[in-house]
């Protein structure tokens, strides 16, 4: 197994001089050296062949004992110095101070086909940033992270990737619902892959400590390595950098809205500086279209991170990043301008994304109304977001409101609720939609092809991940691979997999892991 190792983060940035792995506050350092915990009996359960190829590994490599040992923490690659990053963050709107990689250990960086990739284990043991927790991860959350990272990539959403899912052979104690019922679960380790795992919180921790020198070092490093179009070292470069982060973040969240993904914990320590979806914890996929939905039971009361709030929260998080970078620029105006621009760009990007979902190639002012009305009636009776938008492309300019509604039947959880008021709303909206389609230049056929490339047929529904987890807990890993293969082509018809193109089954409505997820992982 030959990796083209080229470490930069731990070579160019200040290291914590204290090598002791005890939990503590770490100052004036970007990271602390740590050695992964030796797993009791490591075994690899699943490998993403695509991500393996990205980092320069063949199928034969991934089947070797070396692969198993390195990507479960049993062995450190010669010449590398694994480390945990120091960062802070705002959790649920409050400054939480130092957080850091409490259970993530960066192994090394590789360069393959001119692209840099950082390889990071999640769940490989404690670090100085583990606070009161154990640094470990369990099988259920690791299956969810592994499958969803890869699924997001194939949906076209910027994301961190997952190379492998392994068992450590250790038992891990968890209280799934935080209700005093702790139980042992199988320990697992995922190897995540991304150009970098730097988060907003890496900048915030230095700013909160008024450590301008290290804030500048980290910012210059980030620009030099990941924003090569910007010349680093000047105030202008920090503003250009912030503007670029604003753009990438907006783009990412618009994609989330498009596919119905709810991150669940948009704390600033879970915001990638590269605009990648990161930290797949209690995330979820909209089943019934509901702007108020969040999968995270910890957030049940305020629903801060609900589907309909993600674009606003991203802006709030960008404000916090601006506050941190301000120290380098000492002028608020350029940051205010960038944040204002987020709002105006968002006001254009969101309706454009919805136009795409509706297959409206031409721009008509009244589309804003058509979109707003749809968003309202989608919530009148529980309507499956993925099924609805996928079926919408079957409507033609020849349809009547009634024949169109017939084509959408499969999206409604309670079709018998489609009476009186709701039926009239749908008929009115569909009539307007069909009239609007008649103004389009493109054929029904061309529009369907376009819509089917925007509206996925298959997403990792919460219950699908749970079925794979239940099987895996019993030692059967076939469904993990079946879902992984299915979700490589989320926009394709894949007729042989029609059973996964369906509303959430009723048994999953209130089941833990399907509709309710906690941060316990
Ligand atoms: P999250 O919001 O889940 O991304 O986690 C917030 C912070 O808690 C991060 O600093 C994590 O590294 C840390 N953390 C979460 N789970 C664990 C764990 N099992 N052991 C140690 N640290 C953890
Ligand atoms: Mg996190």
Short mmCIF file of C-alpha atoms in Angstrom, two decimals, residues 84-372:
data_model
loop_
_atom_site.label_atom_id
_atom_site.label_comp_id
_atom_site.label_asym_id
_atom_site.label_seq_id
_atom_site.Cartn_x
_atom_site.Cartn_y
_atom_site.Cartn_z
CA UNK A 84 -6.30 16.38 16.97
CA UNK A 85 -7.24 19.94 16.02
CA UNK A 86 -7.99 22.69 18.50
CA UNK A 87 -11.16 24.64 17.79
CA UNK A 88 -14.01 26.36 19.56
CA UNK A 89 -17.55 27.07 18.57
CA UNK A 90 -21.02 28.41 19.17
CA UNK A 91 -23.32 25.57 20.15
CA UNK A 92 -27.04 26.27 19.76
CA UNK A 93 -26.32 29.99 19.68
CA UNK A 94 -24.03 30.17 22.71
CA UNK A 95 -20.26 30.47 22.80
CA UNK A 96 -19.00 27.16 24.15
CA UNK A 97 -15.27 27.91 24.39
CA UNK A 98 -12.73 25.26 23.44
CA UNK A 99 -14.18 22.13 21.82
CA UNK A 100 -11.67 20.55 19.41
CA UNK A 101 -11.39 17.10 17.88
CA UNK A 102 -12.73 15.14 20.84
CA UNK A 103 -12.94 11.94 18.89
CA UNK A 104 -11.40 12.71 15.55
CA UNK A 105 -7.75 11.98 14.85
CA UNK A 106 -6.11 13.28 11.69
CA UNK A 107 -3.77 10.65 10.34
CA UNK A 108 -2.04 12.28 7.43
CA UNK A 109 -2.47 14.18 4.17
CA UNK A 110 -1.94 12.66 0.75
CA UNK A 111 -1.71 14.24 -2.68
CA UNK A 112 -3.22 12.31 -5.54
CA UNK A 113 -3.77 13.68 -9.06
CA UNK A 114 -2.85 17.15 -7.78
CA UNK A 115 -5.54 17.07 -5.12
CA UNK A 116 -4.77 17.18 -1.42
CA UNK A 117 -6.75 14.88 0.89
CA UNK A 118 -6.68 14.74 4.67
CA UNK A 119 -7.48 11.35 6.20
CA UNK A 120 -9.16 11.43 9.58
CA UNK A 121 -10.40 8.69 11.89
CA UNK A 122 -13.59 9.32 13.82
CA UNK A 123 -14.03 7.28 16.99
CA UNK A 124 -10.39 6.20 17.43
CA UNK A 125 -10.00 7.23 21.04
CA UNK A 126 -9.61 10.18 23.38
CA UNK A 127 -7.68 13.37 22.75
CA UNK A 128 -6.96 16.45 24.88
CA UNK A 129 -10.28 17.77 23.51
CA UNK A 130 -12.47 14.87 24.62
CA UNK A 131 -13.82 16.85 27.61
CA UNK A 132 -16.11 14.51 29.56
CA UNK A 133 -16.57 11.98 26.73
CA UNK A 134 -14.69 8.86 25.64
CA UNK A 135 -13.47 9.69 22.13
CA UNK A 136 -15.29 6.70 20.69
CA UNK A 137 -18.16 6.21 18.25
CA UNK A 138 -20.77 3.49 17.93
CA UNK A 139 -21.83 1.41 14.95
CA UNK A 140 -25.19 3.13 14.33
CA UNK A 141 -23.77 6.64 14.01
CA UNK A 142 -20.81 5.39 12.00
CA UNK A 143 -23.04 3.56 9.48
CA UNK A 144 -25.02 6.79 9.14
CA UNK A 145 -21.91 8.92 8.58
CA UNK A 146 -20.30 6.47 6.13
CA UNK A 147 -23.39 6.02 3.95
CA UNK A 148 -24.56 9.62 4.04
CA UNK A 149 -21.15 11.14 3.19
CA UNK A 150 -20.98 9.08 0.04
CA UNK A 151 -24.67 9.58 -0.82
CA UNK A 152 -24.31 13.34 -0.50
CA UNK A 153 -21.39 13.34 -2.89
CA UNK A 154 -23.37 11.46 -5.53
CA UNK A 155 -26.28 13.87 -5.06
CA UNK A 156 -23.89 16.64 -6.06
CA UNK A 157 -23.77 18.22 -2.60
CA UNK A 158 -20.35 19.44 -1.38
CA UNK A 159 -19.36 17.08 1.42
CA UNK A 160 -16.61 15.31 3.29
CA UNK A 161 -16.23 11.73 2.09
CA UNK A 162 -15.93 8.42 3.88
CA UNK A 163 -13.27 5.89 2.99
CA UNK A 164 -14.12 3.08 5.38
CA UNK A 165 -16.39 1.80 8.09
CA UNK A 166 -14.84 -0.56 10.62
CA UNK A 167 -15.56 -2.21 13.95
CA UNK A 168 -13.04 -1.65 16.71
CA UNK A 169 -14.01 -4.77 18.60
CA UNK A 170 -14.53 -2.64 21.72
CA UNK A 171 -17.79 -2.06 23.54
CA UNK A 172 -18.95 1.50 24.02
CA UNK A 173 -21.45 2.69 26.63
CA UNK A 174 -24.18 5.03 25.36
CA UNK A 175 -27.47 6.44 26.59
CA UNK A 176 -29.28 6.78 23.26
CA UNK A 177 -32.14 8.97 24.44
CA UNK A 178 -30.39 10.57 27.42
CA UNK A 179 -33.01 9.05 29.69
CA UNK A 180 -30.85 7.03 32.04
CA UNK A 181 -30.93 3.83 29.99
CA UNK A 182 -27.28 3.30 29.13
CA UNK A 183 -26.26 0.19 27.26
CA UNK A 184 -23.16 -1.21 25.59
CA UNK A 185 -22.97 -0.91 21.82
CA UNK A 186 -20.41 -1.97 19.24
CA UNK A 187 -17.59 0.53 18.81
CA UNK A 188 -16.91 1.65 15.24
CA UNK A 189 -14.47 3.84 13.36
CA UNK A 190 -15.01 5.76 10.15
CA UNK A 191 -12.15 7.16 8.10
CA UNK A 192 -13.26 10.52 6.72
CA UNK A 193 -11.62 12.20 3.77
CA UNK A 194 -11.67 15.86 2.76
CA UNK A 195 -9.19 18.41 1.43
CA UNK A 196 -9.22 19.78 4.98
CA UNK A 197 -11.31 19.48 8.14
CA UNK A 198 -10.77 23.11 9.21
CA UNK A 199 -13.97 24.62 10.62
CA UNK A 200 -15.23 28.11 11.46
CA UNK A 201 -14.40 27.21 15.06
CA UNK A 202 -10.67 26.87 14.32
CA UNK A 203 -10.59 30.62 13.65
CA UNK A 204 -12.99 31.47 16.45
CA UNK A 205 -10.88 29.87 19.18
CA UNK A 206 -7.91 32.18 18.48
CA UNK A 207 -10.13 35.24 18.12
CA UNK A 208 -11.84 34.47 21.45
CA UNK A 209 -8.41 34.44 23.07
CA UNK A 210 -7.25 37.58 21.26
CA UNK A 211 -4.43 35.50 19.79
CA UNK A 212 -4.00 37.50 16.62
CA UNK A 213 -0.64 35.97 15.66
CA UNK A 214 -1.97 32.43 15.49
CA UNK A 215 -5.25 33.50 13.92
CA UNK A 216 -3.20 35.04 11.15
CA UNK A 217 -1.01 31.96 10.74
CA UNK A 218 -4.04 29.73 10.41
CA UNK A 219 -5.79 32.09 8.00
CA UNK A 220 -2.71 32.48 5.79
CA UNK A 221 -2.24 28.71 5.78
CA UNK A 222 -5.88 28.16 4.82
CA UNK A 223 -5.73 30.67 2.00
CA UNK A 224 -2.41 29.40 0.65
CA UNK A 225 -3.49 25.79 0.62
CA UNK A 226 -7.20 25.90 -0.16
CA UNK A 227 -7.93 29.26 -1.80
CA UNK A 228 -5.05 29.45 -4.30
CA UNK A 229 -6.83 32.14 -6.31
CA UNK A 230 -6.26 34.56 -3.39
CA UNK A 231 -2.84 36.03 -2.64
CA UNK A 232 -2.44 35.67 1.12
CA UNK A 233 -0.98 37.97 3.75
CA UNK A 234 -2.92 41.19 3.29
CA UNK A 235 -6.14 42.61 4.73
CA UNK A 236 -7.64 42.39 1.25
CA UNK A 237 -6.84 38.69 1.16
CA UNK A 238 -8.75 38.10 4.41
CA UNK A 239 -11.78 39.88 2.98
CA UNK A 240 -11.58 37.95 -0.28
CA UNK A 241 -11.25 34.76 1.75
CA UNK A 242 -14.33 35.59 3.81
CA UNK A 243 -16.30 36.38 0.66
CA UNK A 244 -15.33 33.04 -0.80
CA UNK A 245 -16.43 31.20 2.36
CA UNK A 246 -19.75 33.08 2.19
CA UNK A 247 -20.27 31.86 -1.39
CA UNK A 248 -19.34 28.27 -0.68
CA UNK A 249 -21.52 28.13 2.43
CA UNK A 250 -24.55 29.50 0.63
CA UNK A 251 -24.07 27.07 -2.22
CA UNK A 252 -23.88 24.13 0.17
CA UNK A 253 -27.04 25.05 2.08
CA UNK A 254 -29.02 25.69 -1.12
CA UNK A 255 -28.10 22.12 -2.10
CA UNK A 256 -29.33 20.88 1.29
CA UNK A 257 -32.66 22.59 0.70
CA UNK A 258 -32.88 21.12 -2.78
CA UNK A 259 -32.48 17.52 -1.64
CA UNK A 260 -34.33 17.88 1.68
CA UNK A 261 -31.32 17.36 3.96
CA UNK A 262 -31.45 18.66 7.52
CA UNK A 263 -28.02 18.78 9.15
CA UNK A 264 -29.38 18.86 12.67
CA UNK A 265 -26.40 20.47 14.48
CA UNK A 266 -25.29 23.57 12.60
CA UNK A 267 -23.01 24.74 15.39
CA UNK A 268 -20.06 26.82 14.20
CA UNK A 269 -17.69 23.96 15.04
CA UNK A 270 -19.63 21.88 12.51
CA UNK A 271 -19.23 24.40 9.66
CA UNK A 272 -16.44 23.53 7.26
CA UNK A 273 -14.35 26.46 6.04
CA UNK A 274 -14.48 24.83 2.59
CA UNK A 275 -18.28 24.78 2.48
CA UNK A 276 -18.46 21.00 2.82
CA UNK A 277 -21.19 19.15 4.66
CA UNK A 278 -19.38 17.91 7.76
CA UNK A 279 -20.15 15.98 10.95
CA UNK A 280 -23.06 13.72 10.15
CA UNK A 281 -24.66 13.40 13.56
CA UNK A 282 -28.42 13.53 14.13
CA UNK A 283 -29.04 14.61 10.55
CA UNK A 284 -32.16 13.58 8.69
CA UNK A 285 -34.03 13.74 5.41
CA UNK A 286 -37.38 15.40 5.05
CA UNK A 287 -40.08 12.84 4.54
CA UNK A 288 -43.23 14.89 4.81
CA UNK A 289 -42.36 18.38 3.52
CA UNK A 290 -42.25 20.44 6.72
CA UNK A 291 -40.16 23.56 7.16
CA UNK A 292 -40.37 23.15 10.92
CA UNK A 293 -38.85 19.70 11.02
CA UNK A 294 -35.61 18.80 12.75
CA UNK A 295 -34.39 15.26 13.38
CA UNK A 296 -32.44 16.30 16.47
CA UNK A 297 -34.31 15.56 19.70
CA UNK A 298 -31.83 17.75 21.60
CA UNK A 299 -33.21 20.69 19.57
CA UNK A 300 -36.85 19.70 19.89
CA UNK A 301 -37.87 22.71 21.93
CA UNK A 302 -36.53 25.60 19.86
CA UNK A 303 -35.97 23.81 16.55
CA UNK A 304 -33.10 26.17 15.86
CA UNK A 305 -31.72 23.86 13.18
CA UNK A 306 -35.01 23.01 11.45
CA UNK A 307 -35.17 22.60 7.67
CA UNK A 308 -36.67 26.02 7.04
CA UNK A 309 -34.06 27.78 9.16
CA UNK A 310 -30.85 26.41 7.68
CA UNK A 311 -30.16 29.32 5.34
CA UNK A 312 -30.62 31.83 8.18
CA UNK A 313 -28.45 29.83 10.54
CA UNK A 314 -25.68 29.63 7.95
CA UNK A 315 -25.78 33.43 7.85
CA UNK A 316 -25.68 33.64 11.65
CA UNK A 317 -22.66 31.33 11.62
CA UNK A 318 -20.97 33.46 8.96
CA UNK A 319 -21.45 36.48 11.27
CA UNK A 320 -19.48 34.62 13.92
CA UNK A 321 -16.71 33.86 11.45
CA UNK A 322 -16.70 37.52 10.41
CA UNK A 323 -16.31 38.51 14.07
CA UNK A 324 -13.25 36.29 14.31
CA UNK A 325 -11.60 37.48 11.07
CA UNK A 326 -12.39 41.11 11.94
CA UNK A 327 -9.37 41.04 14.24
CA UNK A 328 -7.13 40.71 11.18
CA UNK A 329 -8.82 43.48 9.22
CA UNK A 330 -10.09 45.95 11.85
CA UNK A 331 -12.74 47.27 9.52
CA UNK A 332 -16.29 46.02 9.81
CA UNK A 333 -17.61 47.39 6.53
CA UNK A 334 -16.23 44.76 4.13
CA UNK A 335 -17.66 42.02 6.35
CA UNK A 336 -21.03 43.74 6.55
CA UNK A 337 -21.02 44.03 2.78
CA UNK A 338 -20.24 40.34 2.36
CA UNK A 339 -23.03 39.37 4.76
CA UNK A 340 -25.46 41.67 2.95
CA UNK A 341 -24.43 40.03 -0.28
CA UNK A 342 -25.25 36.63 1.21
CA UNK A 343 -28.81 37.89 1.71
CA UNK A 344 -29.18 39.24 -1.81
CA UNK A 345 -27.54 36.18 -3.38
CA UNK A 346 -29.77 33.94 -1.33
CA UNK A 347 -32.84 35.88 -2.48
CA UNK A 348 -31.85 34.92 -6.03
CA UNK A 349 -30.38 31.46 -5.50
CA UNK A 350 -33.26 29.99 -3.53
CA UNK A 351 -36.02 30.75 -6.07
CA UNK A 352 -33.70 29.66 -8.86
CA UNK A 353 -33.20 26.32 -7.13
CA UNK A 354 -36.97 25.94 -6.74
CA UNK A 355 -37.49 26.89 -10.39
CA UNK A 356 -35.12 24.11 -11.30
CA UNK A 357 -37.07 21.66 -9.16
CA UNK A 358 -40.24 22.72 -10.96
CA UNK A 359 -38.60 22.53 -14.38
CA UNK A 360 -39.12 26.21 -15.17
CA UNK A 361 -36.28 27.15 -17.51
CA UNK A 362 -37.61 30.58 -18.31
CA UNK A 363 -37.75 33.34 -15.74
CA UNK A 364 -41.24 34.67 -15.10
CA UNK A 365 -41.90 37.06 -12.21
CA UNK A 366 -45.01 35.22 -11.16
CA UNK A 367 -42.90 32.14 -10.45
CA UNK A 368 -42.23 33.57 -6.99
CA UNK A 369 -45.95 33.24 -6.23
CA UNK A 370 -46.15 29.78 -7.75
CA UNK A 371 -43.26 28.64 -5.55
CA UNK A 372 -44.62 30.27 -2.38
#
